[in-house]
Structure formats: structure tokens, C-alpha cells
Amino acid sequence: MIDDLMIALMFCSEGAVHRTVAEVVRFVEERIKGEDGKESRSLRGPYLARLELIHRLRERGCPEESLLGDPLELMVQFFGKFGDKPCCITDLKIYLHLLSPDQHVQFVNRLSEAVPLGERGEEGFAFPDDTKALQRHLCVCQLSRALGLHHALDVDGKLRLIAELKAHYRHGLKFGKNALKTELQFSDMYCLMAAHVYIDLWKETGDENMVWQGLGVLQEACGGPLLQPGCKHVQHDTIGFLLTRYAESLGQFAAASQSCNFSLRFFHSNQKDTSEYIIQAYKYGAFEKIPEFIALRNRLNQSLHFAQVRTERMLLDLFLEADIVLSLEESVKAMSLSAEEDDIPWDNMRDNRDLTVFTSWDPKERELTDEHRRQSLEEESVWLRIRSLTLRLLASLAGSGHTPSQQNSEIANENGVGDKSSILSGLLSQLNQTLQTANQIAEKRIQYPFLGPPSTRLAPALSSGSCQCQAAALQLSVHLQELDTVGLDESTELQTQICNAFKSLVVQLQEILNKCKGDLLDMKEGKLKTWPSLLENLIFFVETVCIVLWMASHCAKILRPLKTSLQKKKKKKKKDANTALPVVVCGFQELTGSLQDLLTQALEHIKGQETGITALKLASLSLDEYPQDEASFMKAAMDKVQSSYLRSLQEAGDLLKKRAETIKNLKI
């Protein structure tokens, strides 16, 4: 701390300089001499201060950096003193840029010489005899990866490295025989690093078998059945996005609902708890704590993740229940959802996600950058805006309906009801503008680091046609309002326009469904391959067909009284009772028939996939090339993926069956 303060003062731009560079160098060297002369364990601070001083002097082009010594020698010295501590990798990683590229191999070789290992065994690997030696060897492996030496290996070199890492993992297990199941093993990081190298191979070769082997390694490290992953307290805000991102998009509706519930419970309890903390702090005179509690409350209330889970939970509830358990109108009312009010603090939105939560030893050029963070936040915000506008438009759809007579129009305007059309138009305009922005983002095809933030559903939602079809369905409500106003007598052109929109929706839904076709899991030449994009497109179809059906229900509510009114007029004028039905009524009947056909197609496709995946004999997989224990772990990982796909198909199929039942209520 004192070292850092001295360095900061030396480079301070305000006021006179109190210490020269030479004096700071001398101060740091004196502290290090003091540490070297101690019989007890040395402190890391002075040694790190020397490296930090070299970094800052080099950054400013100061020649005095040479007075402190060669960074390579200094880091080797640091490793000699502290290499058996887990913090050694994080201490040295931030100073690896002080080494020139041609020093990287030399540096790792020098460190390897300081690692005490036993004799080489049959496999050609030498192992440590105690946990301190293990930690030193692990640190060398971590620094090698951070210098990019792992990435520079060819395929055979990477496979050899993986074999060595797995051998060290299994050897290290003997040091943790008495550890609890909930405790990390001393050698667990070898396993994780092996999985990282498998991912490198997968990205390099495109061979999905590398992913399965990586999953097998992780399955082995888990050592038993995995518990349900979960977050505690503020983790819901910082890493909750990892649990909520994929559950709904891959059809795990029950898991998605549960994750959203847990997160919302935390956010809502925070609003109550922080108020109590503030009252208690005021009551007992701890006034300095009050700003901290207020800051925490604001941070969580303005959280991006809070807005996301709130929006997604309401949409999920509508998809699962609206017009099944309750009507859309009752569902919207139960949520206290308002089309007029936007309760998301867009201008003060805070991104509290921890995007570095995954352990990574990648070199700096492969790490997450500030630009990646900015792009991720922009993408998340645009997707959230699309979902929020969709939700508010559904609330508007639920709140509008047939106007009984023109006599009540003045009363309606006085109550604010007459303004609903302008609210609807405004929301649709915002949605169209947001979709234009979304297309611009999708065209950039942004790629984040593998261990960086997951991409949103934005790009696949656009490529599947889901966003466009949902927007078209919601846009139709404007024409239906206009038809409700003018009636069926003198609206032939409008009715034709509405019928064309009906046909367009059917075509768009068919195109989305076509993009779901194909096997989610298939086996070729004894290798298992997955196609998760097909499953994601299927869920987009499910969500979109729900919105189209709500629009159809809204249309039916408008057309029924209009048709009845028209029939009464014809009776009064004693016209032929067998007069042809209005164009829009015929078009609506065709729409409901087409929707029924589409749902039948989707359910047949799901049934076929369920049959195919269930019949998939994983026992026929070609795993003979792997040791028996490794093959069993790979098989266990594959079984989990197979079960997960089946559960997704079952939940999607159950929801579509319930939606198919609602078509019976669309008769006019």
C-alpha cells in the first residue's frame, strides 16, 4: 500500500514532485532487502511493487526502469518465493506483458526448473510429491496458457497437453482423499484447463467430439450427480444472467420460471430490506451507512438483469397461461400490466453483470475488452426493449375490443379510453424503430470471447423471422380498430387488406416452422452431433404462434358483433339471408384453419423428434478409442444432453397442444 502510494505521488500531475524516480527506486529496493533478510515468510507487496514500478516507468518511457533489473529474472525470483501460493498466477499474469515474445518459452523453462517433480512414469510424465510442488507445477501451466503457448500448439501438441493435464489431475486426487464432496480438490484446475484446451481444439478443427470429451472431463471432476445450480443474494444480480439466458430459449419453461422467480424474490425483498436498514441506521445514529444502503437499493432497482427477468417472467406467464388458464385480459390485469407506462429506467440502466466470472488463463489478446462490454450492453438493451414493447403491445391488445356504439365515444374519451389508439400506434412505431436498430446490430455479427458474455436471442430471433412475424401480428390490431370503427358495410378495401395480412402471417409462420425442421440430435459414423439452433427456432415458433393466436382471438371479438350487426341490418332490409359472408369473415375462417394445420405440423414434427431421440442408441457410439473410464464419463454427459432435449420437446409439445385447443374458441 505504501509502495503504491509512493509511486502514485511520483507520477501525480498536481503540485510539485516530492520524490525523484531514483528515490522511489531506492525506497522499493530497500523494502525488498528487508524482506529478503527476514527468516519468516516474506511479504509479496514489495516484490510486486517493483514490477508495478517497471510497468509504469516503461509506460512513460522512463530509462530508469533498467535500474530495477530484468523483468524475467524478477518474475522468476518471485515464483521461487511464492510459486506454491494459488495467488501467484494472478500476481504475475498482469505483468507478463513486460516480457518480449522471444522470452516466453525461456521464462516457462526457467520456472519449470524450479518445480520439484519425481521420476517420469510409464506415460512419460513426472508428478509432484506434495501439494506445494503441485501448486508450482499448476502455476507454470497457467502462465504458459496466459502467454499463448497452449494456443500455439498444433493439434497433436494440444492432445498431448490434454493427456498430461488429465494425468496430473488424477495423480493429484490422492492429496485430497479426505476432502468433503463440496470442497475443491487440489488438482481440479488441471481438469478445467484440459476442458479449455478441448474447446480450443473444437474451435480449431470443428470436431464436435472435442466438446464431448471436454464435457466428459468436467463430468469426471464433478465426481457425482450435480446439484441444481443456484445463486445467493446479490449473485442473482451479478451472475443470474447465466441461469436465465438459455432456459426459456431452449424450451425449459419450468426451469426458466423457477430461475426468474428466485431472481425476482431477491430484487423485491431488497426493496423492503434496504428500507429497514436505512431506518435502523437512522435510529442508531449510523448515518454514514445510509448513503451505502441507498446506493445499493438504486443499483438493484436500476439493474439491467432486474428489468430482464421482470419482463421475461411476465411474457413467460402469458405464453404458458393466457387464454389457457385465464383469458389474456384477465392475465394482463392480474399482472397490473399497463400499455401506457414504461417502468424500465432506460436512462439510468446499470449493467451489474460479472462478465469475468469464468476462470480463464487466456492471453490478453483473447480476453474480454471494454468494447465487447459496450457491445454486449447495447445488444442486451435492444433485445430488452423489443421484449418490453411486445409485452406492452399485448397489454394494449388485451385492453382494446369492440366498441358497442358510437354514443359512448364522448364518455370513453373523457375516461381516457379514446386515447388507446394513439398509444397503440406509438408503441408500434417504437417497435419498428427498435427492430431497425436490431437489424443493424445483427449485421455486425459480433463475436464475443468464448468465456465472455453470452449473445442474446436477438440475431436468431431476426434470422428465424420471429420478430418480424410478431410485429406484423401486432400491427394488424390497428387495422382491426379501423374496421371496428367503419363497420363491414363500406370497408371492402380494408377487409381485403386485413385478409392479405392474415395470409402473410400464415406464410411467415410456415417459414419459421420450416427452419425448425431437421434432427436435433443425429449420429453419423459413430459420432453424436447436436443442432441447438433448430430447437431455438422451434421455441421462436411457439412464442410467435401464441401471439398470432391472441391477435386472432382479438379479431374474433371484433368480428362477432360486427357480423351480428350486419345480419340484423340485412333482416330489416329484407335482403336474401343467403348473402355471401363478408370478405374478412371468410379470410378469418381460412386463418383459423391454417393455424390449426400449422399446429398439427409442429406437433407431428415434435413427436417425430421425440421418437427419434428416444430411439437413439447411445450404446452404438464409437467410443472404443477412449479409455473405459473416460468413455463412461462422455456417455454420462451425452445422456444428460439427450434427456434435456427430450424435456424441451415435451414442454414445447404440451404448450402447443393447449394452444391448439384454444382455436376451437375462435369461431364467429
XYZ file of C-alpha atoms in Angstrom:
668
model
C 0.000 0.000 0.000
C 2.842 2.404 0.925
C 4.687 1.377 -2.248
C 1.666 2.121 -4.394
C 1.212 5.494 -2.684
C 4.843 6.425 -3.338
C 4.508 5.503 -6.998
C 1.248 7.448 -7.287
C 2.800 10.559 -5.712
C 5.771 10.356 -8.019
C 3.573 10.488 -11.101
C 0.989 12.890 -9.691
C 0.281 15.780 -12.072
C -0.870 18.147 -9.327
C 1.649 20.315 -7.461
C 5.385 19.867 -7.005
C 7.072 16.482 -7.243
C 8.310 15.448 -3.799
C 10.342 12.385 -4.833
C 12.512 11.612 -7.834
C 12.370 8.329 -9.724
C 15.746 7.327 -8.308
C 14.490 7.881 -4.759
C 11.388 5.747 -5.370
C 13.544 3.005 -6.891
C 15.832 3.130 -3.867
C 12.844 3.018 -1.490
C 11.391 -0.080 -3.185
C 14.786 -1.833 -3.245
C 15.272 -1.150 0.465
C 11.898 -2.689 1.254
C 12.822 -5.784 -0.760
C 16.148 -6.126 1.031
C 14.256 -6.026 4.282
C 12.005 -8.857 3.100
C 14.964 -10.915 1.816
C 16.636 -10.668 5.219
C 13.629 -11.985 7.123
C 13.646 -15.513 8.475
C 9.843 -15.669 8.428
C 7.760 -15.794 5.272
C 8.289 -12.788 3.012
C 5.506 -10.389 2.015
C 4.570 -10.234 -1.663
C 3.848 -6.494 -1.733
C 7.391 -5.092 -2.181
C 8.222 -7.555 -4.984
C 5.003 -6.725 -6.803
C 5.655 -3.006 -6.240
C 8.953 -3.405 -8.128
C 7.186 -4.993 -11.106
C 4.473 -2.312 -10.972
C 7.131 0.407 -10.960
C 8.794 -1.139 -14.036
C 5.388 -1.219 -15.747
C 4.687 2.457 -15.012
C 8.196 3.620 -15.936
C 8.032 1.718 -19.237
C 4.571 3.130 -19.878
C 6.035 6.648 -19.594
C 9.228 5.871 -21.465
C 11.494 6.456 -18.452
C 15.019 4.939 -18.830
C 15.231 4.364 -15.067
C 13.330 1.100 -15.438
C 16.677 -0.606 -16.123
C 17.751 0.256 -12.570
C 15.222 -2.251 -11.221
C 16.511 -5.249 -13.162
C 15.323 -7.626 -15.865
C 11.567 -8.377 -15.534
C 12.138 -12.030 -16.489
C 14.653 -12.550 -13.686
C 12.457 -10.663 -11.227
C 9.407 -12.800 -12.037
C 11.455 -15.999 -11.795
C 12.626 -14.776 -8.373
C 9.018 -14.024 -7.376
C 7.940 -17.512 -8.496
C 10.759 -19.032 -6.435
C 9.404 -17.337 -3.314
C 5.645 -17.529 -3.876
C 5.028 -20.134 -6.609
C 3.385 -22.513 -4.137
C 0.588 -19.983 -3.451
C -2.619 -20.075 -5.562
C -2.396 -16.276 -5.905
C 0.916 -16.483 -7.813
C -0.820 -16.768 -11.198
C -2.980 -13.673 -10.627
C 0.032 -11.770 -9.271
C 2.255 -12.455 -12.282
C -0.327 -12.583 -15.082
C -0.822 -8.801 -15.115
C 2.926 -8.281 -15.653
C 3.516 -10.835 -18.417
C 3.439 -8.000 -20.971
C 6.820 -6.900 -19.585
C 8.338 -9.947 -21.333
C 9.202 -9.809 -25.016
C 7.671 -12.589 -27.216
C 11.043 -14.308 -27.653
C 11.349 -14.588 -23.850
C 8.100 -16.519 -23.343
C 9.493 -20.041 -23.818
C 12.654 -19.183 -21.876
C 10.544 -17.858 -18.989
C 8.423 -21.023 -18.776
C 11.529 -23.227 -18.977
C 13.144 -21.291 -16.129
C 10.016 -21.689 -13.989
C 9.806 -25.404 -14.790
C 13.342 -25.842 -13.434
C 12.080 -24.547 -10.083
C 9.307 -27.173 -9.841
C 10.324 -30.298 -7.888
C 8.908 -33.342 -9.718
C 9.560 -37.049 -9.294
C 10.824 -39.549 -11.831
C 8.986 -39.907 -15.153
C 6.487 -42.758 -15.221
C 5.356 -45.095 -17.999
C 3.308 -42.368 -19.647
C 6.320 -40.090 -19.753
C 5.045 -37.634 -17.162
C 6.719 -36.615 -13.893
C 4.465 -35.804 -10.938
C 4.823 -33.691 -7.763
C 5.205 -35.349 -4.374
C 3.265 -32.802 -2.314
C 0.654 -30.070 -2.674
C 3.210 -27.254 -2.742
C 5.016 -28.803 -5.698
C 1.634 -29.449 -7.328
C 0.696 -25.776 -6.969
C 4.019 -24.719 -8.512
C 3.513 -27.027 -11.493
C -0.069 -25.846 -11.915
C 1.094 -22.221 -11.848
C 3.612 -22.942 -14.640
C 0.799 -24.471 -16.738
C -1.422 -21.453 -16.074
C 1.322 -18.988 -17.018
C 2.085 -20.998 -20.177
C -1.538 -20.638 -21.252
C -1.573 -16.944 -20.365
C 1.475 -16.450 -22.619
C -0.354 -18.119 -25.523
C 1.928 -21.178 -25.643
C -1.037 -23.573 -25.451
C -2.788 -21.854 -28.343
C 0.357 -22.020 -30.478
C 0.494 -25.843 -30.333
C -0.705 -27.906 -33.278
C -3.491 -30.487 -32.891
C -1.154 -33.299 -31.790
C 0.585 -30.961 -29.359
C -2.734 -29.944 -27.803
C -3.808 -33.589 -27.466
C -0.504 -34.394 -25.767
C -1.001 -31.428 -23.428
C -4.519 -32.636 -22.550
C -3.175 -36.116 -21.746
C -0.583 -34.554 -19.421
C -3.161 -32.322 -17.685
C -5.530 -35.254 -17.117
C -2.687 -37.379 -15.755
C -1.736 -34.628 -13.304
C -5.385 -34.230 -12.278
C -5.741 -37.926 -11.445
C -2.396 -38.041 -9.671
C -3.336 -35.005 -7.556
C -6.540 -36.626 -6.282
C -4.514 -38.592 -3.719
C -3.776 -35.332 -1.887
C -7.475 -34.706 -1.292
C -8.753 -38.119 -0.285
C -10.159 -36.772 2.965
C -11.749 -33.685 1.420
C -15.508 -33.209 1.571
C -17.510 -33.568 -1.634
C -18.281 -29.857 -1.536
C -14.578 -28.924 -1.365
C -12.339 -28.370 -4.371
C -9.617 -30.914 -4.989
C -6.036 -29.598 -5.145
C -5.809 -30.695 -8.783
C -9.231 -29.567 -10.048
C -7.742 -26.726 -12.091
C -5.878 -29.239 -14.263
C -9.252 -30.666 -15.258
C -10.685 -27.260 -16.043
C -7.640 -26.343 -18.119
C -7.941 -29.602 -20.075
C -11.550 -28.647 -20.888
C -10.317 -25.245 -22.122
C -7.822 -26.931 -24.455
C -10.583 -29.216 -25.760
C -12.577 -26.074 -26.587
C -9.525 -24.704 -28.432
C -9.410 -27.899 -30.482
C -13.150 -27.759 -31.219
C -12.874 -24.170 -32.466
C -9.798 -25.047 -34.495
C -10.998 -28.303 -36.084
C -14.814 -28.064 -35.866
C -14.842 -31.612 -34.451
C -17.764 -31.766 -32.000
C -16.217 -34.853 -30.401
C -13.782 -32.464 -28.706
C -16.721 -30.859 -26.903
C -17.997 -34.233 -25.743
C -14.527 -35.112 -24.419
C -14.376 -31.752 -22.639
C -17.764 -32.417 -21.057
C -16.551 -35.871 -20.054
C -13.539 -34.359 -18.275
C -15.781 -31.920 -16.390
C -18.197 -34.748 -15.551
C -15.280 -36.700 -14.098
C -14.196 -33.708 -12.000
C -17.685 -33.333 -10.561
C -17.318 -36.815 -9.129
C -21.058 -37.469 -8.828
C -24.540 -36.118 -9.520
C -24.593 -32.349 -9.995
C -26.732 -30.277 -7.680
C -29.128 -27.659 -9.056
C -27.022 -24.565 -9.797
C -28.229 -21.527 -7.941
C -27.373 -18.008 -6.873
C -27.310 -16.440 -3.430
C -28.282 -12.875 -2.560
C -26.539 -10.314 -4.794
C -25.309 -13.096 -7.111
C -28.802 -13.008 -8.627
C -27.842 -9.603 -9.994
C -24.230 -10.322 -10.951
C -24.314 -13.860 -12.385
C -28.049 -14.601 -12.607
C -27.916 -13.981 -16.372
C -26.037 -17.284 -16.775
C -29.049 -19.205 -15.432
C -31.825 -17.273 -17.203
C -30.271 -16.854 -20.671
C -30.793 -20.357 -22.065
C -33.619 -21.962 -20.087
C -36.556 -20.288 -21.861
C -34.888 -20.024 -25.273
C -34.326 -23.805 -25.353
C -37.818 -24.710 -24.147
C -37.097 -25.389 -20.475
C -40.100 -23.337 -19.394
C -40.377 -24.765 -15.880
C -36.682 -24.142 -15.160
C -36.923 -20.643 -16.655
C -39.921 -19.842 -14.498
C -38.111 -21.067 -11.393
C -34.953 -19.052 -12.162
C -36.966 -15.885 -12.768
C -38.899 -16.440 -9.544
C -35.740 -16.776 -7.469
C -34.245 -13.629 -9.000
C -37.417 -11.568 -8.592
C -37.774 -12.704 -4.995
C -34.317 -11.311 -4.278
C -34.939 -7.996 -6.058
C -38.306 -7.443 -4.394
C -37.025 -8.355 -0.932
C -34.145 -5.915 -1.442
C -36.626 -3.045 -1.783
C -38.102 -3.937 1.600
C -34.830 -4.835 3.328
C -32.900 -1.704 2.352
C -35.703 0.473 3.689
C -35.426 -1.339 7.023
C -31.624 -0.955 7.013
C -31.949 2.796 6.435
C -34.464 3.120 9.296
C -32.204 1.132 11.637
C -29.132 3.163 10.650
C -31.024 6.403 11.312
C -32.405 5.051 14.598
C -28.983 4.091 15.970
C -27.063 7.058 14.588
C -25.055 5.180 11.940
C -25.664 7.986 9.451
C -22.550 7.191 7.383
C -24.167 3.873 6.382
C -27.326 5.434 4.952
C -25.748 6.522 1.616
C -24.401 2.974 1.175
C -27.849 1.425 1.634
C -29.419 3.966 -0.738
C -26.695 3.256 -3.314
C -27.333 -0.493 -3.039
C -31.089 -0.025 -3.476
C -30.583 2.210 -6.519
C -28.077 -0.200 -8.013
C -30.526 -3.093 -7.808
C -33.650 -1.130 -8.791
C -31.870 0.152 -11.906
C -30.313 -3.225 -12.712
C -30.425 -4.473 -16.295
C -30.972 -8.028 -15.054
C -33.894 -6.971 -12.845
C -35.633 -5.413 -15.853
C -34.881 -8.507 -17.935
C -36.227 -11.110 -15.514
C -39.307 -8.995 -14.766
C -40.125 -8.668 -18.466
C -39.311 -12.273 -19.365
C -41.288 -13.638 -16.415
C -44.436 -11.768 -17.477
C -44.035 -12.887 -21.105
C -43.443 -16.460 -19.955
C -46.589 -16.378 -17.812
C -48.598 -15.155 -20.794
C -47.174 -17.832 -23.107
C -47.963 -20.566 -20.587
C -51.336 -19.389 -19.260
C -53.054 -16.612 -21.247
C -56.226 -17.968 -22.898
C -55.447 -21.362 -21.302
C -55.863 -20.813 -17.550
C -57.121 -17.226 -17.722
C -58.069 -15.034 -20.655
C -55.416 -12.663 -21.980
C -57.346 -9.748 -20.472
C -57.502 -11.377 -17.028
C -53.823 -12.351 -17.189
C -52.753 -8.803 -18.058
C -54.974 -7.414 -15.314
C -53.543 -9.835 -12.737
C -50.036 -8.581 -13.599
C -51.088 -4.942 -13.258
C -49.539 -4.525 -16.686
C -50.086 -1.183 -18.381
C -49.502 -0.327 -22.040
C -49.152 3.349 -21.161
C -46.443 3.050 -18.527
C -42.844 2.028 -19.149
C -41.313 1.277 -15.745
C -37.834 0.400 -17.058
C -35.254 3.111 -16.174
C -33.660 3.240 -19.644
C -31.619 6.385 -18.979
C -30.229 5.092 -15.663
C -29.866 1.424 -16.568
C -26.982 -0.286 -14.763
C -25.166 -3.320 -16.088
C -24.180 -5.186 -12.916
C -23.247 -8.440 -14.655
C -19.971 -10.045 -13.686
C -18.600 -10.914 -17.128
C -15.342 -12.330 -15.753
C -16.934 -14.932 -13.505
C -15.486 -17.815 -15.530
C -11.958 -18.898 -14.718
C -9.721 -18.050 -17.650
C -5.974 -18.071 -18.288
C -6.194 -16.849 -21.880
C -3.649 -14.302 -23.137
C -4.623 -10.647 -23.130
C -5.468 -10.529 -26.841
C -8.132 -13.190 -26.289
C -9.684 -11.602 -23.203
C -12.880 -9.587 -22.937
C -12.368 -5.936 -23.919
C -14.209 -2.764 -22.953
C -15.597 -2.669 -26.495
C -17.045 -6.159 -26.007
C -18.711 -4.963 -22.802
C -20.190 -1.930 -24.554
C -21.471 -4.037 -27.472
C -22.948 -6.624 -25.119
C -24.810 -3.970 -23.117
C -26.134 -2.385 -26.325
C -27.330 -5.767 -27.601
C -28.942 -6.662 -24.271
C -30.700 -3.280 -24.098
C -32.122 -3.524 -27.634
C -33.384 -7.071 -27.039
C -34.934 -5.985 -23.735
C -36.645 -3.068 -25.488
C -38.118 -5.425 -28.106
C -39.445 -7.750 -25.415
C -40.754 -4.878 -23.284
C -42.561 -3.286 -26.243
C -44.027 -6.676 -27.191
C -45.338 -7.048 -23.650
C -46.873 -3.573 -23.621
C -48.452 -4.135 -27.041
C -50.038 -7.334 -25.728
C -51.394 -5.302 -22.806
C -52.811 -2.832 -25.332
C -54.331 -5.684 -27.319
C -55.955 -7.066 -24.178
C -57.346 -3.668 -23.252
C -58.977 -2.957 -26.606
C -62.034 -4.590 -28.109
C -65.282 -3.938 -29.925
C -66.850 -0.522 -29.286
C -70.558 -1.208 -28.562
C -71.838 2.022 -30.086
C -70.732 5.471 -31.118
C -72.976 7.026 -28.434
C -70.455 6.225 -25.727
C -67.477 7.718 -27.568
C -67.562 11.016 -25.658
C -67.676 9.223 -22.303
C -64.875 6.961 -23.469
C -62.721 9.941 -24.382
C -63.393 11.533 -21.012
C -62.178 8.353 -19.315
C -59.035 8.254 -21.433
C -60.123 5.176 -23.388
C -60.272 7.050 -26.665
C -56.527 7.608 -26.431
C -55.790 3.891 -26.719
C -55.379 4.002 -30.484
C -52.686 6.676 -30.241
C -50.886 4.647 -27.540
C -51.034 1.576 -29.771
C -49.683 3.495 -32.770
C -46.896 4.970 -30.675
C -45.835 1.562 -29.347
C -45.858 0.047 -32.840
C -43.743 2.918 -34.128
C -41.224 2.359 -31.311
C -41.147 -1.371 -32.051
C -40.432 -0.808 -35.744
C -37.634 1.648 -34.940
C -36.134 -0.786 -32.423
C -36.259 -3.617 -34.985
C -34.318 -1.420 -37.416
C -31.652 -0.856 -34.751
C -31.669 -4.591 -34.005
C -31.028 -5.405 -37.669
C -28.041 -3.061 -37.699
C -26.589 -4.819 -34.637
C -27.251 -8.285 -36.093
C -25.497 -7.335 -39.350
C -22.270 -6.689 -37.402
C -22.155 -10.402 -36.405
C -20.358 -9.580 -33.149
C -18.329 -12.450 -31.721
C -17.544 -12.395 -28.006
C -14.756 -14.436 -26.399
C -15.896 -17.966 -25.593
C -15.800 -17.241 -21.847
C -17.282 -13.761 -22.299
C -20.949 -12.706 -22.197
C -23.418 -14.978 -23.995
C -25.053 -13.429 -27.054
C -28.716 -12.501 -26.701
C -31.557 -14.084 -28.667
C -31.568 -11.038 -30.930
C -29.771 -12.394 -34.007
C -31.551 -15.799 -34.113
C -34.913 -14.109 -33.467
C -34.384 -11.940 -36.548
C -32.944 -14.691 -38.752
C -35.832 -17.027 -37.896
C -38.374 -14.344 -38.823
C -39.965 -14.455 -35.385
C -39.588 -10.735 -34.588
C -40.973 -9.708 -37.967
C -43.965 -12.054 -37.704
C -44.800 -10.911 -34.166
C -44.593 -7.267 -35.235
C -46.864 -7.950 -38.228
C -49.427 -9.675 -35.986
C -49.444 -6.771 -33.538
C -49.623 -4.245 -36.397
C -52.848 -5.915 -37.532
C -54.606 -4.619 -34.421
C -54.554 -1.097 -35.934
C -56.486 -2.261 -38.993
C -58.917 -4.158 -36.773
C -59.603 -0.996 -34.772
C -60.281 0.826 -38.012
C -62.636 -1.938 -39.154
C -64.427 -1.758 -35.799
C -64.972 1.956 -36.393
C -66.249 1.834 -40.013
C -68.109 -1.499 -39.817
C -68.492 -4.184 -42.507
C -70.811 -2.272 -44.829
C -68.384 0.032 -46.584
C -64.966 -1.409 -45.881
C -64.273 -3.792 -48.757
C -60.782 -2.425 -49.400
C -59.870 -2.551 -45.698
C -61.217 -6.086 -45.396
C -59.083 -7.180 -48.354
C -56.041 -5.581 -46.704
C -56.746 -7.466 -43.468
C -57.202 -10.761 -45.355
C -53.863 -10.255 -47.098
C -52.295 -9.684 -43.688
C -53.856 -12.955 -42.480
C -52.313 -14.820 -45.424
C -48.949 -13.160 -44.836
C -48.933 -14.265 -41.191
C -49.582 -17.872 -42.208
C -46.730 -17.747 -44.742
C -44.354 -16.264 -42.155
C -45.293 -18.862 -39.531
C -44.756 -21.641 -42.077
C -41.290 -20.260 -42.847
C -40.395 -20.187 -39.146
C -41.632 -23.765 -38.761
C -39.592 -24.863 -41.791
C -36.469 -23.528 -40.055
C -37.194 -25.933 -37.167
C -37.134 -28.995 -39.428
C -34.235 -31.400 -39.079
C -32.895 -33.747 -36.427
C -31.896 -32.089 -33.162
C -29.569 -34.994 -32.409
C -28.083 -37.259 -35.033
C -25.406 -39.885 -35.161
C -23.067 -40.236 -38.113
C -20.102 -42.576 -38.280
C -20.490 -43.347 -34.588
C -20.326 -39.667 -33.548
C -23.126 -37.714 -31.864
C -23.899 -34.232 -33.225
C -26.316 -31.617 -31.883
C -28.263 -28.867 -33.659
C -29.388 -26.486 -30.880
C -30.337 -23.738 -33.380
C -33.225 -25.933 -34.585
C -34.552 -26.174 -31.041
C -34.204 -22.412 -30.543
C -36.160 -21.821 -33.779
C -38.878 -24.181 -32.525
C -39.261 -22.080 -29.363
C -39.459 -18.940 -31.503
C -42.280 -20.628 -33.428
C -44.073 -21.488 -30.165
C -43.825 -17.899 -28.888
C -44.860 -16.407 -32.221
C -47.862 -18.683 -32.704
C -49.045 -17.686 -29.210
C -49.021 -14.004 -30.218
C -50.767 -14.735 -33.536
C -53.460 -16.695 -31.701
C -54.033 -13.796 -29.282
C -54.383 -11.495 -32.260
C -56.869 -13.972 -33.797
C -58.852 -14.039 -30.545
C -58.910 -10.231 -30.528
C -60.081 -10.288 -34.143
C -62.877 -12.723 -33.304
C -64.123 -10.441 -30.530
C -64.371 -7.569 -33.009
C -65.865 -9.572 -35.891
C -68.623 -11.343 -33.911
C -70.662 -8.220 -33.024
C -69.947 -6.675 -36.444
C -71.261 -9.775 -38.178
C -74.323 -9.872 -35.932
C -74.996 -6.184 -36.599
C -74.685 -6.707 -40.339
C -77.132 -9.629 -40.258
C -79.673 -7.520 -38.337
C -79.417 -4.742 -40.902
C -79.986 -7.227 -43.708
C -83.070 -8.622 -41.976
C -84.526 -5.155 -41.615
C -83.942 -4.516 -45.291
C -85.342 -7.992 -46.004
C -82.315 -8.969 -48.048
C -81.603 -12.551 -49.017
C -80.470 -14.400 -45.924
C -78.036 -16.437 -48.029
C -75.956 -13.384 -48.935
C -72.225 -14.240 -49.069
C -70.237 -13.708 -45.914
C -68.084 -10.580 -45.723
C -64.572 -10.995 -47.146
C -62.864 -10.518 -43.787
C -65.006 -13.224 -42.144
C -64.077 -15.703 -44.868
C -60.429 -14.682 -44.534
C -60.588 -15.179 -40.766
C -62.027 -18.664 -41.171
C -59.185 -19.515 -43.554
C -56.726 -18.132 -40.994
C -58.007 -20.345 -38.167
C -57.924 -23.383 -40.441
C -54.347 -22.616 -41.480
C -53.291 -22.104 -37.852
C -54.768 -25.479 -36.973
C -52.781 -27.074 -39.823
C -49.563 -25.363 -38.688
C -50.003 -26.563 -35.120
C -50.665 -30.094 -36.390
C -47.458 -29.944 -38.434
C -45.471 -28.671 -35.440
C -46.840 -31.358 -33.117
C -46.070 -34.084 -35.673
C -42.536 -32.727 -36.002
C -42.079 -32.725 -32.216
C -43.459 -36.235 -31.925
C -41.084 -37.408 -34.639
C -38.124 -35.828 -32.876
C -39.109 -37.352 -29.535
C -39.354 -40.783 -31.165
C -36.027 -40.341 -32.969
C -34.114 -39.098 -29.924
C -35.599 -41.783 -27.668
C -34.624 -44.449 -30.198
C -31.111 -43.049 -30.481
C -28.921 -45.798 -29.103
C -26.000 -44.066 -27.473
C -24.571 -47.508 -26.807
C -23.740 -47.707 -30.510
C -21.432 -44.719 -30.217
C -17.888 -45.343 -31.307
C -16.047 -44.741 -28.016
C -13.619 -47.659 -28.246
C -10.696 -45.329 -28.901
C -11.047 -43.862 -25.382
C -10.148 -45.488 -22.051
C -13.161 -47.144 -20.431
C -13.472 -44.645 -17.578
C -13.257 -41.639 -19.934
C -15.819 -43.212 -22.276
C -18.232 -43.701 -19.354
C -17.972 -40.021 -18.384
C -18.529 -38.928 -22.012
C -21.549 -41.249 -22.191
C -22.945 -39.719 -18.965
C -22.635 -36.200 -20.454
C -24.358 -37.344 -23.657
C -27.187 -38.940 -21.656
C -27.819 -35.619 -19.918
C -27.953 -33.739 -23.219
C -30.311 -36.354 -24.670
C -32.620 -36.091 -21.641
C -32.520 -32.301 -21.810
C -33.594 -32.262 -25.465
C -36.450 -34.646 -24.707
C -37.641 -32.472 -21.814
C -37.564 -29.367 -24.039
C -39.581 -31.127 -26.745
C -42.105 -32.371 -24.210
C -42.669 -28.910 -22.708
C -42.954 -27.283 -26.147
C -45.338 -30.004 -27.333
C -47.549 -29.735 -24.238
C -47.870 -25.981 -24.711
C -48.730 -26.296 -28.425
C -51.405 -28.897 -27.626
C -53.034 -26.454 -25.204
C -52.811 -23.698 -27.817
C -54.445 -25.968 -30.413
C -57.407 -26.355 -28.052
C -57.901 -22.573 -27.944
C -58.548 -22.459 -31.721
C -61.953 -24.010 -31.036
C -62.942 -20.764 -29.300
C -62.199 -18.656 -32.388
C -65.442 -19.431 -34.225
C -67.511 -16.405 -35.217
